[in-house]
Amino acid sequence: MGLPFRHSICNEVYQGWDFDKACRHIRETGYQGIEIAPFTLSEDPVTIPAAERKQYSDIIAGEGLLFVGLHWLMVAPKGLHVTTPDADLRARSWAHIRGLVDLCADMGPNGVMVFGSPLQRGTVGGSTREEATKRYADGLAEVAPHAEERGVRILVEALPANQTNVVGSLAEAVEIVRQVNSPAIQTMFDTHNAVDETEPHQDVIERFFPYIQHVHVNETDGGHCGTGDYDFAPVLATLRRLNYQGWISLEAFDFSPGPERISAESLRYLNSVIEDLESA
């Protein structure tokens, strides 16, 4: 019973836990993969030494998990910005993204990098939305060959207007993907961040499915799955019908229930939705 979805969880839920203990609990709970926020590993993630990268990779594999990829790409180090008119800061910021491509590749094969980071891509310094969006697309085009070489996919994440004014819909994200025209630059879908979409989420997924390489699940208030009123059934049914082969990755923003409850309750709820779809 159940759909052929692979489930993963974002590791910042396990704040304060040792990495190996978190990986063990994730696998014991029933997840197959772990998605990592780089700031949880280091205050400057691109400087993590090769030996330490291998250690993380070995722990993941040793606990029976797969490495899914990275998200929250620009939390650390502080002060970076990829669309600023300050050319020097912009160059340093894109060098950070290039370094994260290497980190992602070193942690495991076929990794994705979910490029949200609203505060580090929105308009600043008097830039217009169009200018900032062009700088964002140009930067992605510059790092795309390196991502292709390392086998990493950078995913443009659409974010709502209350977070950023650069790339606010999946249609805008796909336009950038088409413009860059690289297999290393794709997009993803996030149930929490799709609140500004004007069509039902299942219709948005259907329209842009060829570009969707990853899915984040959570409630629209940031809670974990099953604690709110988001209807996951149409989204999961559409992904099933279209034979989605990527990850279904839990990204919760409210950590107060604790990682044990967040991880177990979310997976149990999603599996119950899947079972209902199968039996319908």
CSV table of C-alpha atoms in Angstrom, one decimal:
chain,number,residue,atom,x,y,z
A,1,MET,CA,0.0,0.0,0.0
A,2,GLY,CA,1.2,3.5,-0.7
A,3,LEU,CA,2.5,5.6,-3.6
A,4,PRO,CA,6.0,5.5,-4.9
A,5,PHE,CA,7.0,8.7,-3.3
A,6,ARG,CA,10.4,9.2,-1.5
A,7,HIS,CA,10.1,11.1,1.7
A,8,SER,CA,12.8,13.3,3.2
A,9,ILE,CA,13.0,15.9,6.0
A,10,CYS,CA,14.9,19.1,6.4
A,11,ASN,CA,17.5,18.8,9.1
A,12,GLU,CA,17.0,22.1,10.9
A,13,VAL,CA,14.0,20.5,12.6
A,14,TYR,CA,16.6,18.7,14.6
A,15,GLN,CA,18.2,21.8,16.0
A,16,GLY,CA,20.5,21.0,19.0
A,17,TRP,CA,20.8,17.3,18.0
A,18,ASP,CA,24.1,15.6,17.1
A,19,PHE,CA,24.1,15.0,13.4
A,20,ASP,CA,24.4,11.2,13.6
A,21,LYS,CA,21.6,11.0,16.2
A,22,ALA,CA,19.4,13.1,14.0
A,23,CYS,CA,20.1,10.9,10.9
A,24,ARG,CA,19.4,7.8,12.9
A,25,HIS,CA,16.0,9.1,14.1
A,26,ILE,CA,15.1,10.3,10.6
A,27,ARG,CA,15.6,6.8,9.2
A,28,GLU,CA,13.9,5.0,12.2
A,29,THR,CA,10.9,7.3,11.7
A,30,GLY,CA,10.5,6.1,8.1
A,31,TYR,CA,12.1,8.8,5.9
A,32,GLN,CA,14.5,7.8,3.1
A,33,GLY,CA,16.4,11.1,2.8
A,34,ILE,CA,17.8,14.1,4.5
A,35,GLU,CA,17.8,17.7,3.2
A,36,ILE,CA,20.3,20.0,4.8
A,37,ALA,CA,20.4,23.7,5.6
A,38,PRO,CA,24.1,24.6,5.3
A,39,PHE,CA,24.0,27.1,8.2
A,40,THR,CA,23.3,24.1,10.6
A,41,LEU,CA,26.8,22.7,9.7
A,42,SER,CA,28.9,25.9,9.8
A,43,GLU,CA,28.9,29.6,10.0
A,44,ASP,CA,30.6,29.6,6.6
A,45,PRO,CA,29.6,26.4,4.9
A,46,VAL,CA,31.7,26.6,1.8
A,47,THR,CA,34.8,26.4,4.0
A,48,ILE,CA,33.9,23.0,5.5
A,49,PRO,CA,37.0,20.9,4.9
A,50,ALA,CA,37.0,17.9,2.6
A,51,ALA,CA,37.4,15.4,5.4
A,52,GLU,CA,34.5,16.9,7.3
A,53,ARG,CA,32.3,16.7,4.2
A,54,LYS,CA,33.2,13.1,3.8
A,55,GLN,CA,32.3,12.5,7.5
A,56,TYR,CA,28.8,13.9,7.0
A,57,SER,CA,28.4,11.9,3.9
A,58,ASP,CA,29.5,8.7,5.6
A,59,ILE,CA,27.1,9.3,8.5
A,60,ILE,CA,24.2,9.8,6.2
A,61,ALA,CA,24.9,6.6,4.3
A,62,GLY,CA,25.8,4.7,7.4
A,63,GLU,CA,22.4,5.5,9.0
A,64,GLY,CA,20.7,4.2,5.8
A,65,LEU,CA,19.7,7.6,4.4
A,66,LEU,CA,20.2,9.3,1.1
A,67,PHE,CA,21.5,12.9,0.8
A,68,VAL,CA,18.8,15.0,-0.9
A,69,GLY,CA,20.4,18.4,-1.2
A,70,LEU,CA,20.6,21.8,0.4
A,71,HIS,CA,18.2,24.6,1.1
A,72,TRP,CA,18.3,28.0,3.0
A,73,LEU,CA,21.4,28.6,1.0
A,74,MET,CA,22.3,32.1,2.1
A,75,VAL,CA,21.6,32.3,5.8
A,76,ALA,CA,25.3,32.0,6.6
A,77,PRO,CA,27.6,33.8,6.3
A,78,LYS,CA,25.6,36.9,6.9
A,79,GLY,CA,25.5,39.9,4.6
A,80,LEU,CA,25.4,38.3,1.1
A,81,HIS,CA,23.0,39.4,-1.6
A,82,VAL,CA,22.7,38.1,-5.2
A,83,THR,CA,20.8,40.9,-6.8
A,84,THR,CA,22.4,44.0,-5.2
A,85,PRO,CA,23.7,46.7,-7.5
A,86,ASP,CA,27.0,46.5,-5.5
A,87,ALA,CA,29.0,44.5,-8.1
A,88,ASP,CA,31.7,43.3,-5.6
A,89,LEU,CA,29.1,42.1,-3.0
A,90,ARG,CA,27.1,40.4,-5.8
A,91,ALA,CA,30.3,38.6,-7.1
A,92,ARG,CA,31.1,37.4,-3.5
A,93,SER,CA,27.5,36.2,-3.1
A,94,TRP,CA,27.5,34.2,-6.4
A,95,ALA,CA,30.9,32.8,-5.4
A,96,HIS,CA,29.2,31.5,-2.3
A,97,ILE,CA,26.5,29.8,-4.4
A,98,ARG,CA,29.3,28.2,-6.6
A,99,GLY,CA,31.0,27.0,-3.4
A,100,LEU,CA,27.7,25.5,-2.2
A,101,VAL,CA,27.5,23.6,-5.5
A,102,ASP,CA,30.7,21.9,-4.5
A,103,LEU,CA,29.5,21.2,-1.0
A,104,CYS,CA,26.3,19.7,-2.4
A,105,ALA,CA,28.2,17.5,-4.8
A,106,ASP,CA,30.6,16.4,-2.1
A,107,MET,CA,27.8,15.4,0.2
A,108,GLY,CA,26.2,13.0,-2.2
A,109,PRO,CA,25.2,12.4,-5.8
A,110,ASN,CA,22.2,14.0,-7.6
A,111,GLY,CA,21.7,16.7,-5.0
A,112,VAL,CA,19.4,19.7,-5.4
A,113,MET,CA,19.9,23.2,-4.1
A,114,VAL,CA,16.6,24.9,-3.3
A,115,PHE,CA,17.2,28.6,-3.9
A,116,GLY,CA,14.8,30.5,-1.7
A,117,SER,CA,16.7,33.0,0.4
A,118,PRO,CA,14.2,35.9,0.1
A,119,LEU,CA,16.2,38.5,2.0
A,120,GLN,CA,19.2,37.9,-0.1
A,121,ARG,CA,17.5,38.2,-3.5
A,122,GLY,CA,14.9,41.0,-3.1
A,123,THR,CA,15.4,44.5,-4.4
A,124,VAL,CA,17.9,46.7,-2.6
A,125,GLY,CA,19.9,49.9,-3.3
A,126,GLY,CA,17.3,51.5,-5.4
A,127,SER,CA,17.0,48.6,-7.9
A,128,THR,CA,13.8,48.0,-9.7
A,129,ARG,CA,12.2,44.5,-9.6
A,130,GLU,CA,13.1,44.0,-13.3
A,131,GLU,CA,16.8,44.9,-12.6
A,132,ALA,CA,17.0,42.6,-9.6
A,133,THR,CA,15.3,39.7,-11.5
A,134,LYS,CA,17.8,40.1,-14.4
A,135,ARG,CA,20.8,40.0,-12.0
A,136,TYR,CA,19.3,36.9,-10.5
A,137,ALA,CA,18.9,35.2,-13.8
A,138,ASP,CA,22.3,36.3,-15.0
A,139,GLY,CA,24.0,34.9,-11.9
A,140,LEU,CA,22.2,31.6,-12.3
A,141,ALA,CA,23.4,31.4,-15.9
A,142,GLU,CA,27.0,32.0,-14.7
A,143,VAL,CA,27.0,29.2,-12.2
A,144,ALA,CA,25.0,26.8,-14.3
A,145,PRO,CA,28.0,25.2,-16.2
A,146,HIS,CA,29.7,24.5,-12.9
A,147,ALA,CA,26.5,23.0,-11.5
A,148,GLU,CA,26.2,20.8,-14.6
A,149,GLU,CA,29.7,19.7,-14.2
A,150,ARG,CA,29.2,18.7,-10.6
A,151,GLY,CA,25.8,17.0,-11.2
A,152,VAL,CA,23.9,19.5,-9.0
A,153,ARG,CA,20.5,21.1,-9.9
A,154,ILE,CA,19.8,24.6,-8.6
A,155,LEU,CA,16.1,25.0,-8.1
A,156,VAL,CA,14.5,28.5,-8.4
A,157,GLU,CA,11.9,28.7,-5.6
A,158,ALA,CA,8.9,31.0,-6.1
A,159,LEU,CA,8.2,32.9,-2.9
A,160,PRO,CA,5.1,35.0,-1.9
A,161,ALA,CA,5.1,38.8,-1.9
A,162,ASN,CA,5.4,39.0,1.9
A,163,GLN,CA,8.8,37.4,1.6
A,164,THR,CA,10.4,38.9,-1.5
A,165,ASN,CA,9.5,40.8,-4.7
A,166,VAL,CA,11.8,38.7,-7.0
A,167,VAL,CA,10.3,35.6,-8.5
A,168,GLY,CA,6.8,35.5,-6.9
A,169,SER,CA,5.1,32.7,-8.9
A,170,LEU,CA,6.0,29.4,-10.4
A,171,ALA,CA,5.4,30.9,-13.8
A,172,GLU,CA,8.1,33.5,-13.1
A,173,ALA,CA,10.4,30.8,-11.9
A,174,VAL,CA,9.9,28.8,-15.0
A,175,GLU,CA,10.5,31.8,-17.2
A,176,ILE,CA,14.0,32.1,-15.6
A,177,VAL,CA,14.6,28.4,-16.1
A,178,ARG,CA,13.7,28.7,-19.8
A,179,GLN,CA,15.9,31.8,-20.1
A,180,VAL,CA,18.9,30.1,-18.6
A,181,ASN,CA,18.3,27.0,-20.6
A,182,SER,CA,20.5,24.6,-18.6
A,183,PRO,CA,19.6,21.2,-17.1
A,184,ALA,CA,21.2,22.4,-13.9
A,185,ILE,CA,18.7,25.2,-13.4
A,186,GLN,CA,15.2,24.0,-12.7
A,187,THR,CA,12.4,24.8,-10.2
A,188,MET,CA,10.4,23.2,-7.4
A,189,PHE,CA,7.0,23.4,-5.6
A,190,ASP,CA,6.4,24.4,-2.0
A,191,THR,CA,2.9,24.1,-0.5
A,192,HIS,CA,3.7,26.8,2.1
A,193,ASN,CA,5.2,29.3,-0.4
A,194,ALA,CA,2.6,28.9,-3.1
A,195,VAL,CA,0.0,31.0,-1.3
A,196,ASP,CA,0.1,33.8,-3.9
A,197,GLU,CA,-0.7,31.4,-6.8
A,198,THR,CA,-4.0,32.4,-8.4
A,199,GLU,CA,-4.9,28.9,-9.6
A,200,PRO,CA,-5.4,25.7,-7.6
A,201,HIS,CA,-2.1,24.2,-6.7
A,202,GLN,CA,-2.7,21.0,-8.5
A,203,ASP,CA,-3.3,23.0,-11.7
A,204,VAL,CA,-0.1,24.9,-11.2
A,205,ILE,CA,1.8,21.6,-10.8
A,206,GLU,CA,0.2,20.2,-13.9
A,207,ARG,CA,1.1,23.2,-16.0
A,208,PHE,CA,4.7,23.3,-15.0
A,209,PHE,CA,5.4,19.7,-14.1
A,210,PRO,CA,8.3,19.2,-16.5
A,211,TYR,CA,10.3,21.8,-14.6
A,212,ILE,CA,9.4,20.7,-11.1
A,213,GLN,CA,12.4,18.7,-9.6
A,214,HIS,CA,11.5,18.8,-5.9
A,215,VAL,CA,8.5,19.3,-3.6
A,216,HIS,CA,8.4,20.8,-0.1
A,217,VAL,CA,5.4,20.0,2.0
A,218,ASN,CA,4.1,21.9,5.1
A,219,GLU,CA,1.1,23.8,6.2
A,220,THR,CA,0.5,27.3,5.0
A,221,ASP,CA,1.1,28.6,8.5
A,222,GLY,CA,4.5,26.9,8.7
A,223,GLY,CA,3.3,24.0,10.8
A,224,HIS,CA,4.0,20.4,10.0
A,225,CYS,CA,1.7,18.4,7.8
A,226,GLY,CA,-1.6,17.5,9.4
A,227,THR,CA,-1.7,20.4,11.9
A,228,GLY,CA,-3.6,22.8,9.6
A,229,ASP,CA,-6.2,22.8,6.9
A,230,TYR,CA,-4.1,22.5,3.7
A,231,ASP,CA,-5.6,19.9,1.4
A,232,PHE,CA,-2.6,17.7,0.3
A,233,ALA,CA,-4.8,15.2,-1.5
A,234,PRO,CA,-5.1,17.1,-4.9
A,235,VAL,CA,-1.4,17.8,-5.0
A,236,LEU,CA,-0.3,14.3,-4.2
A,237,ALA,CA,-2.9,12.8,-6.6
A,238,THR,CA,-1.6,15.0,-9.4
A,239,LEU,CA,2.0,14.1,-8.6
A,240,ARG,CA,1.0,10.4,-8.6
A,241,ARG,CA,-0.8,10.7,-11.9
A,242,LEU,CA,2.1,12.5,-13.6
A,243,ASN,CA,4.6,9.9,-12.2
A,244,TYR,CA,6.6,12.3,-10.1
A,245,GLN,CA,10.0,10.7,-9.3
A,246,GLY,CA,11.5,13.4,-7.0
A,247,TRP,CA,11.5,13.8,-3.3
A,248,ILE,CA,8.6,14.8,-1.0
A,249,SER,CA,10.5,16.8,1.6
A,250,LEU,CA,9.1,18.1,4.9
A,251,GLU,CA,10.1,21.6,5.7
A,252,ALA,CA,8.4,22.8,8.9
A,253,PHE,CA,9.0,26.3,10.3
A,254,ASP,CA,7.4,25.8,13.7
A,255,PHE,CA,9.8,23.7,15.7
A,256,SER,CA,8.0,24.0,19.0
A,257,PRO,CA,6.4,20.5,18.9
A,258,GLY,CA,9.9,19.0,18.8
A,259,PRO,CA,11.5,16.9,16.1
A,260,GLU,CA,10.0,13.6,17.3
A,261,ARG,CA,6.4,14.8,16.9
A,262,ILE,CA,7.1,16.9,13.7
A,263,SER,CA,8.7,14.0,11.9
A,264,ALA,CA,6.4,11.2,12.9
A,265,GLU,CA,3.1,13.0,12.7
A,266,SER,CA,3.9,14.5,9.3
A,267,LEU,CA,4.9,11.2,7.8
A,268,ARG,CA,1.9,9.4,9.3
A,269,TYR,CA,-0.5,12.1,8.0
A,270,LEU,CA,0.9,12.1,4.5
A,271,ASN,CA,0.8,8.3,4.4
A,272,SER,CA,-2.8,8.4,5.4
A,273,VAL,CA,-3.6,10.8,2.6
A,274,ILE,CA,-1.7,8.5,0.2
A,275,GLU,CA,-3.6,5.4,1.4
A,276,ASP,CA,-6.9,7.2,1.0
A,277,LEU,CA,-6.0,8.0,-2.6
A,278,GLU,CA,-5.0,4.4,-3.3
A,279,SER,CA,-8.3,3.1,-1.9
A,280,ALA,CA,-10.5,5.6,-3.6
